[in-house]
Coordinates of C-alpha atoms in Angstrom, one line a residue:
M1 CA 176.9 -274.8 46.1
S2 CA 175.2 -277.6 47.2
E3 CA 171.3 -277.8 46.5
K4 CA 170.8 -278.5 50.2
A5 CA 172.6 -275.3 51.6
A6 CA 170.5 -273.6 49.0
A7 CA 167.3 -275.2 50.3
N8 CA 167.9 -274.6 53.9
S9 CA 169.0 -270.6 53.3
V10 CA 166.8 -267.7 52.2
L11 CA 170.3 -265.9 51.1
D12 CA 173.2 -267.5 49.8
I13 CA 176.4 -265.5 48.8
E14 CA 179.7 -267.2 47.3
H15 CA 182.6 -265.8 46.1
L16 CA 180.8 -262.4 45.4
K17 CA 183.2 -259.9 43.6
V18 CA 182.2 -256.0 42.7
T19 CA 184.5 -253.9 41.1
F20 CA 183.6 -250.0 40.2
A21 CA 185.1 -248.5 36.9
T22 CA 186.0 -245.0 37.6
D23 CA 188.2 -242.3 35.7
G24 CA 191.1 -243.3 38.0
G25 CA 190.9 -247.0 37.2
D26 CA 189.2 -249.9 38.6
V27 CA 188.1 -249.8 42.3
K28 CA 187.5 -253.3 43.9
A29 CA 184.6 -252.5 46.5
V30 CA 183.8 -256.4 47.2
D31 CA 186.4 -259.0 46.9
D32 CA 185.6 -262.7 47.4
V33 CA 182.7 -262.4 49.8
S34 CA 180.6 -265.6 51.0
L35 CA 178.2 -265.7 53.6
S36 CA 174.4 -267.0 54.3
V37 CA 171.5 -266.3 56.2
A38 CA 169.0 -269.3 57.3
P39 CA 165.2 -268.5 57.6
G40 CA 164.3 -266.5 60.8
E41 CA 167.9 -265.2 61.3
V42 CA 169.3 -261.5 61.7
V43 CA 172.7 -261.5 60.3
A44 CA 174.5 -258.2 61.2
I45 CA 177.2 -256.8 58.3
V46 CA 179.4 -254.6 60.3
G47 CA 182.5 -252.5 59.2
E48 CA 183.6 -248.9 58.7
S49 CA 182.7 -246.8 55.8
G50 CA 184.4 -248.1 52.5
S51 CA 184.5 -251.8 53.9
G52 CA 181.8 -253.1 51.3
K53 CA 179.2 -253.4 53.4
T54 CA 176.3 -251.6 51.5
V55 CA 177.7 -252.7 48.0
T56 CA 177.2 -256.0 49.3
A57 CA 173.8 -255.4 50.6
K58 CA 172.8 -253.4 47.3
T59 CA 173.9 -256.5 45.2
I60 CA 171.3 -258.6 47.4
L61 CA 168.5 -256.3 45.2
G62 CA 170.3 -255.8 42.2
L63 CA 170.8 -252.3 43.0
L64 CA 174.2 -251.6 42.0
P65 CA 175.2 -248.6 38.9
E66 CA 175.9 -249.6 35.5
T67 CA 179.6 -248.8 36.6
A68 CA 179.6 -251.9 38.7
L69 CA 180.8 -255.0 37.6
S70 CA 179.9 -258.2 39.9
S71 CA 180.8 -261.9 39.6
G72 CA 179.9 -264.9 41.7
T73 CA 176.7 -266.0 42.9
V74 CA 174.0 -264.2 45.1
L75 CA 170.7 -266.8 45.5
V76 CA 167.8 -265.1 47.1
S77 CA 165.1 -267.7 47.6
G78 CA 167.0 -269.8 44.8
H79 CA 167.1 -267.1 42.3
D80 CA 170.7 -265.7 41.1
V81 CA 170.4 -262.0 41.1
V82 CA 173.5 -261.5 39.4
S83 CA 172.7 -263.2 36.2
I84 CA 169.4 -263.2 35.8
S85 CA 167.2 -260.8 33.6
Q86 CA 166.0 -257.3 34.8
R87 CA 162.4 -258.6 34.4
E88 CA 163.0 -261.5 36.3
L89 CA 164.6 -259.2 38.9
R90 CA 161.7 -256.8 39.2
A91 CA 159.9 -260.1 40.2
V92 CA 162.1 -261.2 43.0
R93 CA 162.1 -257.6 44.6
G94 CA 159.5 -256.9 46.7
R95 CA 157.9 -260.6 46.6
D96 CA 161.4 -262.5 47.6
V97 CA 163.4 -259.4 49.4
S98 CA 162.7 -255.8 50.2
M99 CA 165.0 -252.9 51.3
V100 CA 164.6 -250.5 54.1
F101 CA 166.6 -247.4 53.6
Q102 CA 168.8 -245.4 56.4
E103 CA 166.5 -242.2 55.6
P104 CA 162.8 -242.9 55.3
S105 CA 162.6 -239.3 54.0
T106 CA 164.1 -239.7 51.1
A107 CA 162.8 -243.1 50.7
L108 CA 159.1 -242.1 50.8
N109 CA 157.4 -239.6 47.8
P110 CA 156.4 -236.5 49.2
V111 CA 153.4 -236.2 47.0
Y112 CA 151.7 -239.7 47.5
S113 CA 149.7 -240.4 50.4
V114 CA 151.8 -243.5 52.3
G115 CA 149.0 -245.8 51.5
W116 CA 149.3 -245.4 47.9
Q117 CA 152.8 -245.8 48.1
I118 CA 152.8 -249.3 50.2
A119 CA 149.9 -250.5 47.4
E120 CA 152.2 -249.5 44.7
G121 CA 154.2 -252.9 45.2
L122 CA 151.2 -254.6 45.4
R123 CA 149.7 -253.3 42.1
A124 CA 153.4 -253.8 40.2
H125 CA 153.3 -257.4 41.5
R126 CA 149.6 -258.4 40.5
A127 CA 150.4 -256.8 37.2
K128 CA 153.3 -258.8 36.2
N129 CA 151.4 -262.2 37.4
G130 CA 148.7 -261.2 35.0
G131 CA 146.2 -260.1 37.7
K132 CA 144.8 -257.1 38.8
I133 CA 144.1 -255.8 42.2
S134 CA 141.3 -253.1 43.0
R135 CA 141.6 -249.9 44.7
K136 CA 139.7 -251.0 47.8
E137 CA 141.7 -254.3 48.3
A138 CA 144.9 -252.3 47.5
K139 CA 143.9 -249.6 50.6
A140 CA 142.7 -252.6 52.6
A141 CA 146.4 -254.1 52.3
A142 CA 148.1 -251.0 52.9
I143 CA 146.1 -250.8 56.0
E144 CA 146.8 -254.2 57.4
A145 CA 150.6 -253.5 56.7
L146 CA 150.6 -250.1 58.7
R147 CA 148.7 -252.2 61.4
K148 CA 151.2 -254.9 61.7
V149 CA 153.9 -252.5 61.9
G150 CA 151.8 -250.8 65.2
M151 CA 151.0 -247.7 63.3
P152 CA 148.1 -245.9 65.4
E153 CA 144.9 -245.5 63.5
P154 CA 146.1 -247.0 60.5
E155 CA 142.4 -246.7 58.8
K156 CA 143.1 -243.3 59.6
R157 CA 146.6 -242.6 58.7
V158 CA 146.9 -244.7 55.5
D159 CA 145.5 -241.3 53.7
Y160 CA 148.4 -239.2 55.2
Y161 CA 151.3 -238.0 53.7
P162 CA 155.0 -238.2 54.6
H163 CA 155.4 -234.9 56.5
Q164 CA 152.6 -235.5 58.6
F165 CA 154.5 -238.5 60.1
S166 CA 157.6 -238.3 62.5
G167 CA 160.9 -239.7 61.7
G168 CA 160.2 -242.8 63.7
Q169 CA 156.8 -243.4 62.0
K170 CA 158.1 -242.6 58.4
Q171 CA 160.5 -245.6 59.3
R172 CA 157.5 -247.8 60.4
V173 CA 155.7 -246.8 57.0
V174 CA 158.9 -247.7 55.0
I175 CA 159.0 -251.2 56.9
A176 CA 155.2 -251.6 56.1
A177 CA 156.0 -251.3 52.6
A178 CA 158.8 -254.0 52.8
L179 CA 156.2 -256.3 54.5
A180 CA 153.3 -255.7 52.0
L181 CA 154.4 -258.9 49.8
N182 CA 155.7 -261.1 52.9
P183 CA 158.9 -261.4 51.7
S184 CA 161.4 -264.0 52.9
L185 CA 164.2 -261.5 53.6
I186 CA 164.4 -257.9 54.4
V187 CA 167.8 -255.9 54.1
A188 CA 167.9 -253.4 56.3
D189 CA 170.7 -250.7 55.5
E190 CA 171.5 -248.5 58.4
P191 CA 167.7 -248.5 59.7
T192 CA 168.2 -246.5 62.9
T193 CA 170.9 -244.2 62.5
A194 CA 168.9 -241.2 61.5
L195 CA 166.7 -241.9 64.5
D196 CA 166.7 -240.8 68.5
V197 CA 167.8 -243.6 71.0
T198 CA 164.1 -243.9 72.2
V199 CA 162.9 -244.3 68.8
Q200 CA 165.5 -246.5 67.7
A201 CA 164.7 -248.8 70.6
E202 CA 161.0 -248.9 69.0
I203 CA 162.2 -249.5 65.6
L204 CA 164.4 -252.3 67.0
E205 CA 161.5 -253.8 68.9
L206 CA 159.4 -254.0 65.9
L207 CA 162.4 -255.5 63.6
R208 CA 162.2 -258.3 66.4
D209 CA 158.8 -258.6 66.2
V210 CA 158.6 -258.9 62.3
R211 CA 161.6 -261.7 62.8
D212 CA 159.0 -263.7 65.4
K213 CA 155.8 -263.1 63.9
F214 CA 156.4 -263.6 60.3
G215 CA 159.7 -266.0 60.3
T216 CA 161.5 -263.0 57.8
S217 CA 164.8 -263.2 57.7
I218 CA 167.1 -259.9 57.9
V219 CA 170.3 -258.4 56.9
L220 CA 171.2 -255.9 59.2
I221 CA 173.7 -253.3 57.9
T222 CA 175.2 -251.1 60.5
H223 CA 178.0 -249.0 62.4
N224 CA 176.3 -249.3 65.5
M225 CA 177.4 -252.2 67.8
G226 CA 174.6 -251.6 70.4
V227 CA 172.3 -252.4 67.7
V228 CA 174.1 -255.2 66.9
A229 CA 174.4 -256.3 70.5
D230 CA 170.1 -256.0 70.7
L231 CA 169.0 -257.4 67.4
A232 CA 171.6 -260.1 65.5
D233 CA 171.9 -263.8 65.7
R234 CA 175.0 -263.8 63.6
V235 CA 177.7 -260.9 62.8
V236 CA 179.7 -260.7 59.5
V237 CA 182.6 -258.0 60.2
M238 CA 183.8 -256.8 56.9
Y239 CA 187.2 -254.5 55.8
K240 CA 188.1 -253.2 52.8
G241 CA 186.0 -255.5 51.0
D242 CA 186.6 -258.9 52.8
V243 CA 185.1 -260.7 55.4
V244 CA 187.5 -260.6 58.2
E245 CA 185.5 -262.5 61.1
E246 CA 182.1 -264.3 61.0
A247 CA 180.8 -265.5 64.5
S248 CA 177.3 -265.6 66.6
A249 CA 176.8 -262.3 68.2
K250 CA 177.8 -263.9 71.6
E251 CA 180.6 -265.3 70.5
L252 CA 182.2 -262.2 68.8
F253 CA 181.4 -259.6 71.3
A254 CA 182.8 -262.3 74.4
A255 CA 186.0 -263.1 72.4
P256 CA 186.8 -261.4 69.1
Q257 CA 189.5 -263.1 67.2
Q258 CA 190.8 -260.6 64.5
E259 CA 192.6 -257.4 65.7
Y260 CA 190.4 -255.3 63.5
T261 CA 187.4 -256.7 65.4
K262 CA 188.9 -256.0 68.6
N263 CA 189.7 -252.5 67.6
L264 CA 186.3 -251.8 66.5
L265 CA 184.6 -252.9 69.6
A266 CA 187.2 -251.1 71.6
A267 CA 186.2 -247.8 70.0
V268 CA 182.7 -248.1 71.0
P269 CA 181.7 -245.8 73.9
H270 CA 180.3 -247.3 76.8
L271 CA 178.2 -245.6 79.3
G272 CA 180.2 -245.0 82.7
R273 CA 183.3 -246.7 81.5
H274 CA 185.1 -243.2 80.5
S275 CA 183.0 -240.9 82.5
A276 CA 184.3 -237.2 82.1
S277 CA 183.0 -236.5 85.7
Q278 CA 184.0 -240.1 87.3
G279 CA 184.8 -239.2 91.1
Q280 CA 183.3 -236.0 91.0
T281 CA 180.9 -234.5 94.0
E282 CA 180.2 -231.3 92.8
R283 CA 180.7 -228.7 90.0
A284 CA 184.2 -228.4 88.8
H285 CA 184.2 -225.0 87.6
Q286 CA 181.6 -223.3 89.7
D287 CA 184.1 -220.4 90.9
A288 CA 184.8 -220.0 87.0
E289 CA 183.6 -217.0 85.1
V290 CA 180.0 -217.8 83.7
L291 CA 180.2 -217.8 79.9
V292 CA 176.8 -218.7 79.5
S293 CA 173.6 -218.0 81.7
A294 CA 170.3 -218.9 80.8
R295 CA 167.2 -217.8 83.1
D296 CA 163.8 -218.9 82.2
L297 CA 164.9 -218.8 78.5
V298 CA 161.8 -219.0 76.3
I299 CA 162.0 -219.2 72.3
E300 CA 159.1 -219.7 70.3
Y301 CA 158.5 -219.8 66.4
P302 CA 155.9 -217.9 65.3
G303 CA 152.6 -219.4 63.7
R304 CA 151.7 -218.6 60.2
F305 CA 148.3 -218.5 58.4
G306 CA 146.4 -217.6 61.2
R307 CA 147.9 -220.9 63.0
A308 CA 149.3 -220.8 66.9
G309 CA 153.1 -220.6 67.4
F310 CA 155.5 -223.3 68.7
R311 CA 157.4 -223.1 72.1
A312 CA 160.6 -224.8 71.3
V313 CA 162.2 -223.9 74.7
D314 CA 160.2 -223.4 77.7
E315 CA 161.7 -221.8 80.9
V316 CA 164.9 -223.4 80.6
S317 CA 167.7 -222.1 83.2
F318 CA 171.3 -223.2 83.2
T319 CA 175.0 -222.0 83.3
I320 CA 178.3 -222.9 81.6
S321 CA 181.6 -221.7 83.0
A322 CA 184.9 -221.3 81.7
G323 CA 186.7 -224.3 80.9
E324 CA 183.3 -226.5 81.4
V325 CA 182.1 -229.1 78.9
F326 CA 178.2 -229.0 79.3
G327 CA 176.5 -231.6 77.7
L328 CA 172.7 -231.2 76.7
V329 CA 170.9 -234.6 75.5
G330 CA 167.5 -234.9 74.4
E331 CA 165.2 -236.6 71.4
S332 CA 164.6 -234.7 68.2
G333 CA 162.4 -231.8 68.8
S334 CA 163.6 -231.4 72.7
G335 CA 165.0 -227.7 72.0
K336 CA 168.5 -229.1 72.0
T337 CA 170.1 -227.6 68.7
T338 CA 167.5 -224.4 69.1
I339 CA 169.4 -223.7 72.5
G340 CA 172.8 -224.0 70.8
R341 CA 171.9 -221.8 67.9
A342 CA 170.2 -219.2 70.3
I343 CA 173.8 -218.9 71.9
A344 CA 175.5 -218.4 68.6
G345 CA 172.7 -215.5 67.8
L346 CA 171.3 -217.6 64.9
N347 CA 168.2 -218.2 66.7
R348 CA 166.2 -215.4 68.7
T349 CA 165.1 -215.6 72.0
T350 CA 161.5 -214.5 73.0
G351 CA 161.4 -214.8 76.9
G352 CA 163.4 -214.9 79.8
S353 CA 167.0 -214.1 79.8
L354 CA 170.2 -215.6 77.5
Q355 CA 173.4 -213.9 78.6
V356 CA 176.4 -214.9 76.3
L357 CA 179.8 -213.9 77.4
G358 CA 178.3 -210.8 79.1
Y359 CA 175.6 -210.0 76.2
E360 CA 172.2 -210.2 76.5
M361 CA 170.7 -212.0 73.8
L362 CA 167.1 -211.1 74.1
N363 CA 166.2 -208.4 71.6
F364 CA 169.7 -208.4 70.3
K365 CA 171.5 -206.7 67.7
E366 CA 173.8 -208.2 65.1
R367 CA 175.6 -205.1 65.0
S368 CA 176.5 -204.7 68.5
F369 CA 176.8 -208.9 69.2
K370 CA 179.2 -209.3 66.0
P371 CA 182.2 -208.5 68.1
H372 CA 181.5 -211.5 70.3
R373 CA 181.4 -213.7 67.5
K374 CA 185.3 -214.3 67.6
D375 CA 184.7 -215.6 71.0
I376 CA 182.4 -218.2 69.8
G377 CA 183.1 -221.6 67.6
F378 CA 180.9 -223.6 66.1
V379 CA 181.4 -227.3 64.7
F380 CA 178.4 -228.6 62.5
Q381 CA 176.8 -232.0 62.3
D382 CA 177.6 -232.5 58.9
P383 CA 181.1 -231.0 57.8
A384 CA 180.7 -231.8 53.9
A385 CA 177.5 -229.3 54.3
S386 CA 179.2 -226.7 56.2
F387 CA 182.2 -226.2 53.9
N388 CA 182.1 -224.6 50.6
P389 CA 182.8 -227.1 48.1
Q390 CA 184.3 -224.5 45.7
L391 CA 187.3 -223.8 48.4
K392 CA 190.1 -225.4 49.7
I393 CA 190.2 -226.7 53.2
G394 CA 192.9 -224.0 53.9
E395 CA 190.6 -221.4 52.6
C396 CA 187.6 -222.7 54.7
V397 CA 190.0 -222.6 58.0
A398 CA 191.4 -219.2 57.3
E399 CA 187.9 -217.6 56.8
P400 CA 187.5 -216.5 60.7
L401 CA 190.6 -215.1 60.5
L402 CA 190.2 -212.9 57.3
I403 CA 186.9 -211.6 58.7
H404 CA 188.0 -210.6 62.5
T405 CA 191.5 -210.3 61.9
S406 CA 193.9 -208.1 60.0
D407 CA 196.7 -210.9 59.9
S408 CA 199.0 -210.8 56.8
P409 CA 198.6 -213.6 54.2
S410 CA 201.9 -215.2 55.5
Q411 CA 200.4 -215.0 58.9
V412 CA 197.2 -216.5 58.1
K413 CA 198.7 -219.7 56.4
K414 CA 200.9 -220.1 59.2
R415 CA 198.2 -220.1 61.6
V416 CA 196.0 -222.5 59.3
A417 CA 199.1 -224.9 59.0
E418 CA 199.4 -224.9 62.9
L419 CA 195.4 -225.4 63.3
L420 CA 195.4 -228.5 61.3
E421 CA 198.4 -230.1 63.0
A422 CA 196.6 -229.3 66.1
V423 CA 193.8 -231.6 64.8
Q424 CA 196.2 -234.5 63.7
L425 CA 195.9 -233.3 59.7
P426 CA 199.2 -232.5 57.8
A427 CA 199.6 -229.1 56.6
S428 CA 199.4 -230.2 53.2
Y429 CA 195.7 -231.1 53.5
A430 CA 194.9 -227.4 53.0
D431 CA 195.2 -227.6 49.5
R432 CA 192.6 -230.2 49.4
Y433 CA 189.0 -230.0 48.3
P434 CA 186.4 -230.8 51.0
H435 CA 185.4 -233.7 49.1
E436 CA 188.9 -235.3 48.8
L437 CA 188.8 -235.7 52.6
S438 CA 186.9 -238.8 54.3
G439 CA 184.3 -237.6 56.9
G440 CA 186.2 -238.0 60.0
Q441 CA 189.1 -235.5 58.1
R442 CA 186.6 -233.1 57.1
Q443 CA 185.2 -233.3 61.2
R444 CA 188.6 -232.7 61.8
A445 CA 188.8 -229.7 59.8
S446 CA 185.9 -228.2 60.9
L447 CA 187.0 -228.5 64.3
A448 CA 190.3 -226.6 63.1
R449 CA 188.1 -223.7 61.7
S450 CA 185.9 -223.4 64.8
L451 CA 189.1 -222.8 66.9
A452 CA 191.0 -220.5 64.6
L453 CA 190.3 -217.2 66.7
N454 CA 191.2 -219.3 69.9
P455 CA 187.4 -218.9 71.4
K456 CA 186.1 -218.8 74.8
L457 CA 183.1 -220.9 73.9
L458 CA 182.8 -224.0 71.3
I459 CA 179.5 -225.0 70.3
A460 CA 179.3 -228.7 69.1
D461 CA 176.0 -230.0 67.6
E462 CA 175.9 -233.8 67.1
P463 CA 179.7 -233.3 65.5
T464 CA 180.0 -237.3 65.6
S465 CA 176.6 -238.5 64.7
A466 CA 177.6 -239.2 61.0
L467 CA 181.1 -240.9 61.6
D468 CA 181.9 -244.4 62.0
V469 CA 182.8 -245.7 65.4
S470 CA 186.3 -246.0 65.0
V471 CA 186.5 -242.7 63.2
Q472 CA 183.9 -241.3 66.3
A473 CA 186.6 -242.6 68.7
K474 CA 189.5 -240.9 67.2
V475 CA 187.7 -237.6 66.8
L476 CA 186.2 -237.6 70.3
E477 CA 189.7 -238.2 71.6
L478 CA 190.8 -235.3 69.7
F479 CA 188.1 -233.0 71.2
K480 CA 188.9 -234.2 74.7
E481 CA 192.8 -233.4 74.2
I482 CA 192.2 -230.3 72.3
Q483 CA 189.7 -229.2 75.1
A484 CA 192.1 -229.9 77.6
E485 CA 194.9 -227.9 75.7
F486 CA 193.1 -224.9 74.8
G487 CA 190.8 -224.4 77.8
F488 CA 187.8 -223.4 75.9
A489 CA 184.3 -224.2 77.7
A490 CA 182.1 -226.1 75.4
L491 CA 178.2 -226.8 74.9
F492 CA 178.2 -230.4 73.6
I493 CA 174.9 -231.6 71.8
S494 CA 174.0 -234.9 71.0
H495 CA 171.4 -237.9 71.5
D496 CA 174.2 -240.1 71.9
L497 CA 174.3 -240.7 76.0
A498 CA 177.4 -242.8 75.9
V499 CA 179.6 -239.8 73.9
V500 CA 178.0 -237.1 76.2
D501 CA 179.0 -239.1 79.2
M502 CA 182.8 -239.4 77.7
L503 CA 183.0 -235.7 77.3
S504 CA 181.0 -234.1 79.8
E505 CA 181.4 -233.0 83.4
W506 CA 177.7 -231.4 83.8
V507 CA 174.9 -233.0 81.7
G508 CA 171.6 -231.1 81.3
V509 CA 168.4 -233.5 79.8
L510 CA 165.8 -231.8 77.6
Y511 CA 162.5 -233.1 77.0
K512 CA 159.7 -231.2 75.0
G513 CA 161.4 -227.9 75.3
K514 CA 162.0 -228.3 79.4
L515 CA 165.3 -229.0 81.2
V516 CA 164.0 -231.9 83.1
E517 CA 167.2 -233.1 85.0
E518 CA 170.5 -231.6 85.4
G519 CA 173.6 -232.6 87.3
I520 CA 177.3 -234.0 87.2
G521 CA 177.6 -236.4 84.3
S522 CA 178.2 -239.5 86.3
Q523 CA 175.3 -239.2 88.6
V524 CA 172.8 -238.1 86.1
M525 CA 173.9 -241.3 83.8
G526 CA 174.4 -243.3 86.7
D527 CA 171.2 -242.6 89.1
P528 CA 168.8 -240.9 87.0
Q529 CA 166.1 -238.9 88.9
H530 CA 163.3 -238.2 86.1
E531 CA 161.4 -240.8 84.6
Y532 CA 162.2 -239.5 80.9
T533 CA 166.0 -239.7 81.7
K534 CA 165.4 -242.8 83.0
R535 CA 163.6 -244.2 79.8
L536 CA 166.3 -242.6 77.7
I537 CA 169.3 -244.4 79.6
A538 CA 167.1 -247.6 79.3
S539 CA 166.9 -247.3 75.5
L540 CA 170.6 -246.9 74.8
P541 CA 171.6 -250.1 73.4
V542 CA 174.9 -251.1 74.7
P543 CA 177.5 -253.5 73.0
D544 CA 177.2 -256.9 75.0
P545 CA 174.4 -259.5 73.9
E546 CA 173.7 -260.4 77.4
Q547 CA 173.3 -257.3 79.0
Q548 CA 171.5 -255.8 76.3
A549 CA 169.0 -258.4 76.7
R550 CA 168.5 -257.6 80.3
R551 CA 168.4 -253.9 79.7
R552 CA 165.7 -254.9 77.0
E553 CA 163.5 -256.1 79.7
A554 CA 164.1 -253.3 82.1
H555 CA 163.1 -250.9 79.5
R556 CA 159.9 -252.7 78.7
G557 CA 159.1 -252.6 82.1
L558 CA 159.7 -249.0 82.2
L559 CA 157.3 -248.3 79.5
S560 CA 154.5 -250.5 81.0

C-alpha cells in the first residue's frame, strides 16, 4: 500500500482474510477483501447474512473472537489493527474509530446512567495518556455529546438510565458515546434495523449531520437498500466473503453490473410497485363472512404501585372478512401487536367489543375459547425464539396436530411432510433442529406450523423484519402463494409499509392506540389523508438515491 493512499484515507483494508476454527473444520468468513474510506465519506457494505460484512466491520475494531485467524492489512488512521498489540488497539478504539451497534438496549448497561457510560470512554483514554478527568469535566463532556446528537434537555437526561429512553433515543445515546472522543471513523452495524420507519428517518438524518458537521467517515453495515440509497456515497457488495461489486450509490442503483447485485435490488419491495390492491375501487371481500369484528375496542394495561393504567388501544373499530389480508401498520407502541395478541386470546380486552370467529373476547374464558384456537394460526416475528430448541422441526410443526386432533402417528408424520413441502422445505428437514436451519428456513417452518390445522385466520406479527432482503422476498412470495391456495384470512402486522402494500388488500394505520386511517391499500399508500400517514410514508426510504433525496426534502417539509 502506498503512503499516499494511506494518507488520504481514514480506513484502508487490503487483502483481508478471516477464518474461524470450528469443530467441523476451518470456515472462511472473509476472503481477500480490499476497500478504503475517505475522510467524510459514507461507505455502505451490503449483502446477505453470512456474506462477511459484519466480520469485516468487527475486524476494523479488533473485535474478532479468539477462534478467528486474520491476515492482511487493516489501517485505521495509519494503525494496522491486525498486527498491533491489545494495548495499542485499546488506544485506537474510541479515539480513532468507534462502533454503533444494532441493538442499543444491549449496548447500554442498564445499571449505569447514560452520562456515566458516555464519560467512561473519556476517563479510560485520559488515563492511558497519563492524565485525569474530573467528574465535573466528564459530565460536561457527556452533556455536550448528548447535545450534539439532538437529545432534548441534555443537562437533565444525562442522569437518566437506559430504560427511561425510547428506542430511537437510546440509539442517539449510543451515537453520542461513539462521538465523545471525536473519532475520524464510525462503524455503524445495522444501526436502524430495530427502529420504526419514522425513528429510522431521524437516526439517518443524525448520521448525515455527524458526517457534515464533524467530517466523520462512516462504514455502514446494512441489508436495507433504502437506507443505503438515503445515506451512502459508495456501496460495497459482499457475497460469501468476497467483494463482488463496488460503485458509487448512484451508479450501483442505476446500473448494477453483477447478477447477484441485480437480484439483491430486485428483491427489495417498492411501495406501489407490487400492490396487492392495485386496481381495486372497493373492498374485495365485503360480502364474505366476517371473521374478526372490532367495535370501539379498548385494551388497557393496569397500573402498578398506585400508578394510572396505560391505554394501549383506544376505541378502535375494523373488520376482517374471510379470505382477506388486512394490513395493520404503525410505530412501536401504536397498539398493533396488542390487537393481534387480543385476537389470539393472548391479551384481554377491557372495553368495547371484539368478536373473533363469532366469539366475544370481552371477559372471555379460556375454556370456552379453546375450541376456536384450532382455527387461528400465529406466525411470530422471531421464529428462533418461538421454537423449542430441544424439539426437531417435525415435532414443532406437529404440536398443533397432537393437541387438537386424534390423528395417528403415521397420519401426523404424513401431514408434517405435506406442510413442509407446501412451504418449499424438503420433508427431510423434519429431522433437523431449529438451530440447523437458516432464518428464512425457520420462518418457513413457522408458517408450516401455523397452517397445520387449516386455520380460517392467520395472524402474522412482523414475520419478515428479521430477515435479509432476498430471504424476505422469498418468504413474502411464499406467503402470497399459500394464502391464495389455502384461502385463509390474515392480519398482517408490520412497520414496513412496502411489505404491507405488497400483501394487503385493506390497510389500517394505528397511531398512539387510535386507528387514524383505513382503506384500500393502494389508496392509503398512494393518497394518504391523515397527517400521520403522510409522515409515515414520507419516512420510508426508497432504493433510489435521486428519488430518496427528493423524498427526504418532502419529509423535512412535513416535519416543519
